[in-house]
Amino acid sequence: MFGVNLSPFLLSATIKHHIERYREQYPAATELLDTCLYVDDVISGADDISQALEISKDADTIMKDASMKLRKWNSNDQTLMKTWEYEGLETHPRHSENNSGVQSSKVLGIPWNVIHDYFTIDVKGLLELDPSKPVTKRIVLQSAGKIYDPVGFLSPYTIKLKCLFTRTLAKKISLG
């Protein structure tokens, strides 16, 4: 069935069906799965370890009933990570970044510093513009498109590039 144009819709409909079956029994977990599921990642947080543990176990139960396994659980709290492992949940293996010894992971493709709990977005591509070449509308669009930001952390900045492009089109300004 995968590879068919309807596959993402069918997967989403299947997940929604299983969520609805458990809405009364596990309200917090169903809300989490309904609102925090992005493609195949669940991204969320909790106020304390016991709440995170309860919701994660309930979400795991719901998805197991659908024959879907939630895996690679990750947290910046070591106690929660150890508790998940003890409970049989598959945790995300930690790895080091650039020999610095800083533990990192990726969330929706964005590097997450697990220890200090912050995201890093690479904007080096913007600095790779060739100053010897004229700035064209295509270059402005490429610059805005080089930034991978699925959550919109950098929207206040990338919107300026997009507005610049829109103004050049509206005023029929030639760039380069």
Short mmCIF file of N, CA, C and O in Angstrom, two decimals, residues 2 11 23 38 42 47 51 55 62 64 66 72 101 120 135 144 147 151 161:
data_model
loop_
_atom_site.label_atom_id
_atom_site.label_comp_id
_atom_site.label_asym_id
_atom_site.label_seq_id
_atom_site.Cartn_x
_atom_site.Cartn_y
_atom_site.Cartn_z
N PHE A 2 2.07 1.17 0.56
CA PHE A 2 2.92 2.34 0.57
C PHE A 2 3.43 2.63 -0.83
O PHE A 2 3.67 1.73 -1.62
N LEU A 11 -2.69 6.33 6.56
CA LEU A 11 -1.97 6.21 7.83
C LEU A 11 -2.57 7.16 8.86
O LEU A 11 -2.84 6.77 9.99
N ARG A 23 -10.10 7.75 23.60
CA ARG A 23 -10.21 9.14 24.05
C ARG A 23 -10.70 9.26 25.50
O ARG A 23 -10.18 10.07 26.25
N TYR A 38 3.88 14.39 14.36
CA TYR A 38 4.34 14.99 13.12
C TYR A 38 4.99 13.89 12.29
O TYR A 38 6.06 13.42 12.64
N VAL A 42 6.61 12.07 17.64
CA VAL A 42 5.76 12.71 18.63
C VAL A 42 6.68 13.66 19.40
O VAL A 42 7.70 13.24 19.94
N ASP A 47 4.97 18.50 32.61
CA ASP A 47 5.33 19.32 33.77
C ASP A 47 6.26 18.60 34.73
O ASP A 47 7.05 19.23 35.42
N GLN A 51 4.13 12.65 35.18
CA GLN A 51 3.17 12.94 34.12
C GLN A 51 3.71 12.47 32.76
O GLN A 51 2.99 11.85 31.98
N ILE A 55 1.83 9.53 30.50
CA ILE A 55 1.37 9.82 29.14
C ILE A 55 2.10 8.96 28.13
O ILE A 55 1.50 8.43 27.20
N ILE A 62 -1.78 2.70 23.31
CA ILE A 62 -2.71 3.03 22.21
C ILE A 62 -2.11 2.61 20.87
O ILE A 62 -2.76 1.97 20.05
N LYS A 64 0.38 0.48 20.30
CA LYS A 64 0.58 -0.97 20.21
C LYS A 64 -0.69 -1.66 19.76
O LYS A 64 -0.65 -2.64 19.01
N ALA A 66 -2.72 -0.55 17.72
CA ALA A 66 -2.80 -0.33 16.27
C ALA A 66 -1.66 -1.04 15.55
O ALA A 66 -1.46 -0.83 14.36
N LYS A 72 12.36 5.16 20.20
CA LYS A 72 13.31 6.26 20.27
C LYS A 72 12.84 7.37 21.21
O LYS A 72 12.91 8.54 20.89
N GLY A 101 31.67 16.17 22.83
CA GLY A 101 31.13 15.44 23.96
C GLY A 101 29.72 15.86 24.32
O GLY A 101 29.14 15.34 25.26
N THR A 120 19.51 23.88 17.39
CA THR A 120 20.48 24.58 16.56
C THR A 120 20.01 24.52 15.12
O THR A 120 19.72 23.43 14.61
N VAL A 135 22.88 39.73 -7.47
CA VAL A 135 21.77 39.20 -6.67
C VAL A 135 20.53 39.23 -7.55
O VAL A 135 20.11 40.29 -8.02
N ALA A 144 16.16 32.07 1.03
CA ALA A 144 15.07 31.79 1.98
C ALA A 144 14.81 30.30 2.07
O ALA A 144 14.51 29.77 3.15
N ILE A 147 17.13 27.47 4.32
CA ILE A 147 16.99 27.28 5.77
C ILE A 147 15.92 26.23 6.02
O ILE A 147 14.76 26.41 5.66
N VAL A 151 9.44 23.92 11.91
CA VAL A 151 8.60 24.38 13.02
C VAL A 151 8.35 25.89 12.92
O VAL A 151 7.37 26.39 13.46
N LEU A 161 13.00 38.01 3.99
CA LEU A 161 13.46 37.66 2.64
C LEU A 161 12.27 37.48 1.71
O LEU A 161 12.29 37.91 0.56
#
